[in-house]
């Protein structure tokens, strides 16, 4: 799943390849990638413009058009989406679903194997975020412990599904939530709104550390620190912290990797000790 660090990496790629070039056309190779608009509307919305800047909220990337009144292209990457630029026709990536043409044959492909991503247009990214009911961005908006506390307040359900619920916190999915909970030594099943101050502080620090480190490393799990559980996502693997056994179980229907020895504090208080 493209989570916040993946989308931040796509944003960097977009900034490096697709800003300030006049858009010469679009090609929709599979209409199922379009979210609430037709291929003609996409073309009309972009043709003759240029992208001036990008911003991200949660798992959504917005590419703002040169005239702010003209709104923004919205990209959502689903499970397998990515971006790729190319020039030679034979270099078109497999699963290129939507293409944006710039001058001199230079093209940006929205690639998606499983067609779960989405391409949309919006007049106003803030309104789009509100309409989709997205919560605060995990990195840009949750800048202190109090903000994280407010986001989780009133959610009596388990911590892991609360953190991956885009209406509560936007940007986190199944891979990074397991990493944060592991690093914060928290049981994924503790009630989201009953963390004590120490556990909340641990979670806040782990959330920022995990997201920032992943972005620095281009969201490539092979480059993550060996002490991360993301590098050991298989049942029976050895916990890099305590030497215990990594286990897999289901939390709210999602496969969850954790170290029971490190994370089953049982008191919602961070557990594990020093
Ligand atoms: Zn452990």
Short mmCIF file of C-alpha atoms and ligand atoms in Angstrom, two decimals:
data_model
loop_
_atom_site.label_atom_id
_atom_site.label_comp_id
_atom_site.label_asym_id
_atom_site.label_seq_id
_atom_site.Cartn_x
_atom_site.Cartn_y
_atom_site.Cartn_z
CA UNK A 1 0.00 0.00 0.00
CA UNK A 2 1.25 3.44 -0.81
CA UNK A 3 1.46 5.06 2.61
CA UNK A 4 2.64 8.52 3.60
CA UNK A 5 6.38 7.88 3.01
CA UNK A 6 5.68 6.33 -0.39
CA UNK A 7 3.55 9.29 -1.44
CA UNK A 8 6.19 11.71 -0.15
CA UNK A 9 8.69 9.88 -2.37
CA UNK A 10 6.32 10.18 -5.36
CA UNK A 11 5.95 13.86 -4.53
CA UNK A 12 9.72 14.30 -4.69
CA UNK A 13 9.77 12.50 -8.04
CA UNK A 14 6.93 14.61 -9.39
CA UNK A 15 8.69 17.81 -8.28
CA UNK A 16 11.88 16.72 -10.01
CA UNK A 17 10.25 15.69 -13.28
CA UNK A 18 6.88 17.31 -13.90
CA UNK A 19 6.78 20.90 -12.62
CA UNK A 20 6.76 23.97 -14.87
CA UNK A 21 6.35 22.08 -18.15
CA UNK A 22 3.45 22.92 -20.40
CA UNK A 23 0.92 20.10 -20.54
CA UNK A 24 0.37 19.16 -24.16
CA UNK A 25 -2.27 16.46 -23.64
CA UNK A 26 -3.44 13.48 -21.68
CA UNK A 27 -4.18 9.86 -22.50
CA UNK A 28 -6.41 7.67 -20.37
CA UNK A 29 -5.59 4.05 -21.10
CA UNK A 30 -7.99 2.70 -18.49
CA UNK A 31 -11.00 4.73 -17.40
CA UNK A 32 -11.26 2.79 -14.15
CA UNK A 33 -8.38 4.90 -12.87
CA UNK A 34 -10.51 8.03 -13.07
CA UNK A 35 -12.22 9.09 -9.86
CA UNK A 36 -15.37 11.08 -10.58
CA UNK A 37 -14.47 12.55 -13.97
CA UNK A 38 -14.24 11.58 -17.63
CA UNK A 39 -11.16 11.41 -19.80
CA UNK A 40 -12.38 14.50 -21.67
CA UNK A 41 -12.78 16.41 -18.41
CA UNK A 42 -9.27 15.45 -17.32
CA UNK A 43 -7.88 16.61 -20.64
CA UNK A 44 -9.82 19.88 -20.53
CA UNK A 45 -8.70 20.53 -16.96
CA UNK A 46 -4.99 20.11 -17.69
CA UNK A 47 -4.38 21.04 -21.31
CA UNK A 48 -2.24 24.14 -21.77
CA UNK A 49 -1.50 24.44 -18.07
CA UNK A 50 1.62 23.58 -16.12
CA UNK A 51 2.00 22.15 -12.63
CA UNK A 52 3.37 24.83 -10.32
CA UNK A 53 3.82 22.97 -7.04
CA UNK A 54 2.78 19.90 -5.11
CA UNK A 55 1.41 19.18 -1.70
CA UNK A 56 0.47 16.00 0.08
CA UNK A 57 -2.20 15.11 2.59
CA UNK A 58 -2.14 11.60 3.97
CA UNK A 59 -1.98 9.23 1.02
CA UNK A 60 -3.10 11.87 -1.51
CA UNK A 61 -0.78 13.90 -3.71
CA UNK A 62 -2.02 17.21 -5.15
CA UNK A 63 -0.31 18.78 -8.15
CA UNK A 64 -1.37 22.41 -8.18
CA UNK A 65 -1.92 24.07 -11.54
CA UNK A 66 -0.14 27.28 -12.43
CA UNK A 67 -3.21 29.42 -11.94
CA UNK A 68 -4.43 28.66 -8.42
CA UNK A 69 -8.05 29.15 -9.56
CA UNK A 70 -7.63 26.19 -11.87
CA UNK A 71 -7.27 23.79 -8.99
CA UNK A 72 -5.17 20.67 -8.80
CA UNK A 73 -4.66 17.19 -10.13
CA UNK A 74 -5.23 14.63 -7.36
CA UNK A 75 -3.33 11.34 -7.32
CA UNK A 76 -4.02 8.39 -5.05
CA UNK A 77 -1.83 5.34 -5.49
CA UNK A 78 -3.70 2.44 -3.93
CA UNK A 79 -1.80 -0.78 -3.44
CA UNK A 80 0.65 -0.76 -6.30
CA UNK A 81 0.65 2.70 -7.83
CA UNK A 82 3.65 4.78 -8.78
CA UNK A 83 4.82 7.46 -11.20
CA UNK A 84 7.27 7.14 -14.06
CA UNK A 85 8.47 9.48 -16.75
CA UNK A 86 9.66 8.29 -20.12
CA UNK A 87 10.16 9.50 -23.66
CA UNK A 88 10.64 6.66 -26.12
CA UNK A 89 7.34 4.87 -26.94
CA UNK A 90 8.93 1.50 -26.22
CA UNK A 91 9.86 2.71 -22.73
CA UNK A 92 6.25 3.03 -21.61
CA UNK A 93 6.02 1.22 -18.27
CA UNK A 94 3.79 -1.79 -17.88
CA UNK A 95 0.43 -0.87 -16.31
CA UNK A 96 0.64 2.77 -17.38
CA UNK A 97 -3.02 3.77 -16.93
CA UNK A 98 -3.03 7.53 -17.33
CA UNK A 99 -0.44 9.57 -19.23
CA UNK A 100 0.24 13.27 -19.06
CA UNK A 101 2.09 14.60 -22.08
CA UNK A 102 4.53 17.45 -21.96
CA UNK A 103 6.38 18.97 -24.85
CA UNK A 104 8.93 17.09 -26.95
CA UNK A 105 7.38 13.70 -26.31
CA UNK A 106 8.13 13.70 -22.61
CA UNK A 107 5.43 11.80 -20.71
CA UNK A 108 4.48 11.14 -17.10
CA UNK A 109 2.75 7.81 -16.48
CA UNK A 110 0.51 7.02 -13.55
CA UNK A 111 1.28 3.35 -13.14
CA UNK A 112 -1.03 0.96 -11.31
CA UNK A 113 -1.06 -2.80 -11.59
CA UNK A 114 -4.24 -3.34 -9.62
CA UNK A 115 -6.24 -0.29 -10.71
CA UNK A 116 -6.90 0.73 -7.14
CA UNK A 117 -5.41 4.16 -7.46
CA UNK A 118 -7.31 7.21 -8.45
CA UNK A 119 -6.84 10.25 -10.64
CA UNK A 120 -9.12 13.21 -9.96
CA UNK A 121 -9.32 16.95 -10.34
CA UNK A 122 -10.30 19.36 -7.61
CA UNK A 123 -10.87 23.10 -7.46
CA UNK A 124 -9.53 23.22 -3.95
CA UNK A 125 -7.31 20.65 -2.18
CA UNK A 126 -8.55 21.76 1.26
CA UNK A 127 -12.15 21.18 0.21
CA UNK A 128 -11.16 17.79 -1.25
CA UNK A 129 -9.56 16.78 2.07
CA UNK A 130 -12.70 17.84 3.91
CA UNK A 131 -15.07 16.10 1.47
CA UNK A 132 -13.15 12.85 1.78
CA UNK A 133 -13.33 13.16 5.56
CA UNK A 134 -9.58 12.87 6.00
CA UNK A 135 -8.12 13.39 9.44
CA UNK A 136 -4.97 15.36 10.20
CA UNK A 137 -1.86 14.43 8.22
CA UNK A 138 0.35 12.19 10.36
CA UNK A 139 3.46 14.24 9.67
CA UNK A 140 2.42 17.77 8.69
CA UNK A 141 -0.43 18.19 11.19
CA UNK A 142 0.42 15.96 14.15
CA UNK A 143 3.39 18.06 15.20
CA UNK A 144 3.15 17.53 18.95
CA UNK A 145 1.86 15.02 21.45
CA UNK A 146 -1.24 17.08 22.17
CA UNK A 147 -2.27 16.93 18.51
CA UNK A 148 -1.91 13.16 18.50
CA UNK A 149 -3.90 12.96 21.74
CA UNK A 150 -6.69 15.05 20.19
CA UNK A 151 -6.77 12.90 17.07
CA UNK A 152 -7.19 9.70 19.09
CA UNK A 153 -9.63 11.14 21.61
CA UNK A 154 -13.00 9.46 21.73
CA UNK A 155 -11.88 6.42 19.74
CA UNK A 156 -12.42 3.58 22.17
CA UNK A 157 -11.43 0.98 19.61
CA UNK A 158 -8.04 -0.66 19.33
CA UNK A 159 -4.98 1.47 18.68
CA UNK A 160 -3.80 -0.10 15.44
CA UNK A 161 -7.03 0.27 13.45
CA UNK A 162 -7.44 3.80 14.83
CA UNK A 163 -4.02 4.81 13.50
CA UNK A 164 -4.76 3.37 10.06
CA UNK A 165 -8.26 4.89 9.89
CA UNK A 166 -7.75 7.77 7.44
CA UNK A 167 -10.54 9.75 9.11
CA UNK A 168 -8.59 9.74 12.40
CA UNK A 169 -5.01 10.05 11.15
CA UNK A 170 -4.26 10.41 7.43
CA UNK A 171 -1.28 8.69 5.87
CA UNK A 172 -0.56 5.55 7.87
CA UNK A 173 -1.22 2.02 6.58
CA UNK A 174 -0.48 -1.52 7.61
CA UNK A 175 3.30 -1.58 7.19
CA UNK A 176 4.21 1.62 9.00
CA UNK A 177 1.70 1.23 11.80
CA UNK A 178 3.29 -2.08 12.78
CA UNK A 179 6.69 -0.38 12.78
CA UNK A 180 5.53 2.51 14.98
CA UNK A 181 3.85 0.23 17.48
CA UNK A 182 6.92 -1.98 17.60
CA UNK A 183 9.26 0.95 18.17
CA UNK A 184 6.93 2.43 20.79
CA UNK A 185 6.60 -1.01 22.45
CA UNK A 186 2.82 -0.87 22.30
CA UNK A 187 0.31 -3.68 21.98
CA UNK A 188 -1.71 -3.02 18.78
CA UNK A 189 -4.89 -3.92 20.67
CA UNK A 190 -4.79 -1.38 23.49
CA UNK A 191 -7.67 1.14 23.43
CA UNK A 192 -6.67 4.13 21.31
CA UNK A 193 -7.92 6.75 23.73
CA UNK A 194 -6.52 5.23 26.91
CA UNK A 195 -2.78 5.68 26.38
CA UNK A 196 -1.04 7.16 29.38
CA UNK A 197 1.27 10.14 28.86
CA UNK A 198 4.39 8.05 28.57
CA UNK A 199 2.89 5.69 25.99
CA UNK A 200 1.52 8.61 24.00
CA UNK A 201 4.93 10.29 24.03
CA UNK A 202 6.60 7.05 22.87
CA UNK A 203 4.05 6.65 20.09
CA UNK A 204 4.46 10.26 18.98
CA UNK A 205 8.23 9.98 18.81
CA UNK A 206 8.08 6.61 17.03
CA UNK A 207 5.56 7.93 14.51
CA UNK A 208 7.76 10.84 13.48
CA UNK A 209 10.97 8.83 13.54
CA UNK A 210 9.51 6.06 11.39
CA UNK A 211 7.90 8.38 8.84
CA UNK A 212 10.88 10.72 8.55
CA UNK A 213 13.41 7.91 8.31
CA UNK A 214 11.33 6.09 5.70
CA UNK A 215 11.03 9.26 3.60
CA UNK A 216 14.80 9.82 3.81
CA UNK A 217 15.26 6.27 2.51
CA UNK A 218 12.82 6.65 -0.40
CA UNK A 219 10.27 4.40 1.33
CA UNK A 220 12.37 1.41 0.28
CA UNK A 221 12.05 -1.29 2.99
CA UNK A 222 15.34 -2.85 1.88
CA UNK A 223 17.04 0.37 3.04
CA UNK A 224 15.35 0.54 6.44
CA UNK A 225 17.49 0.09 9.59
CA UNK A 226 18.03 -3.57 10.45
CA UNK A 227 16.61 -2.90 13.90
CA UNK A 228 13.18 -2.21 12.38
CA UNK A 229 10.54 -4.92 12.49
CA UNK A 230 9.75 -4.08 8.84
CA UNK A 231 12.96 -5.91 7.99
CA UNK A 232 11.75 -9.00 9.83
CA UNK A 233 8.15 -9.40 8.72
CA UNK A 234 7.84 -13.16 8.92
CA UNK A 235 6.50 -15.40 11.64
CA UNK A 236 9.34 -16.92 13.63
CA UNK A 237 11.86 -14.24 12.71
CA UNK A 238 14.09 -13.06 15.54
CA UNK A 239 13.20 -9.78 17.20
CA UNK A 240 16.21 -7.50 16.60
CA UNK A 241 15.64 -5.85 19.97
CA UNK A 242 15.09 -8.68 22.46
CA UNK A 243 15.91 -11.85 20.53
CA UNK A 244 12.34 -13.08 21.02
CA UNK A 245 10.15 -14.42 18.26
CA UNK A 246 8.21 -12.21 15.85
CA UNK A 247 4.64 -13.39 15.52
CA UNK A 248 1.84 -12.68 13.09
CA UNK A 249 -1.77 -12.35 14.09
CA UNK A 250 -4.85 -10.53 12.89
CA UNK A 251 -5.94 -7.23 14.37
CA UNK A 252 -9.24 -5.92 12.99
CA UNK A 253 -8.75 -8.20 9.99
CA UNK A 254 -5.26 -7.00 9.10
CA UNK A 255 -2.14 -9.14 9.25
CA UNK A 256 -0.02 -7.77 12.07
CA UNK A 257 3.61 -8.46 12.88
CA UNK A 258 4.78 -7.83 16.42
CA UNK A 259 7.06 -9.03 19.18
CA UNK A 260 4.86 -10.14 22.08
CA UNK A 261 7.87 -10.02 24.45
CA UNK A 262 8.54 -6.36 23.63
CA UNK A 263 5.02 -5.12 23.05
CA UNK A 264 2.63 -6.95 25.34
CA UNK A 265 2.95 -4.52 28.24
CA UNK A 266 -0.69 -5.11 29.07
CA UNK A 267 -1.11 -1.78 30.85
CA UNK A 268 -1.23 0.49 27.84
CA UNK A 269 1.71 2.15 29.45
CA UNK A 270 4.35 1.33 26.93
CA UNK A 271 5.39 -1.91 28.61
CA UNK A 272 8.71 -3.55 28.34
CA UNK A 273 10.64 -1.18 30.54
CA UNK A 274 14.15 -0.07 29.76
ZN1 LIG B 1 11.28 -8.19 21.08
#
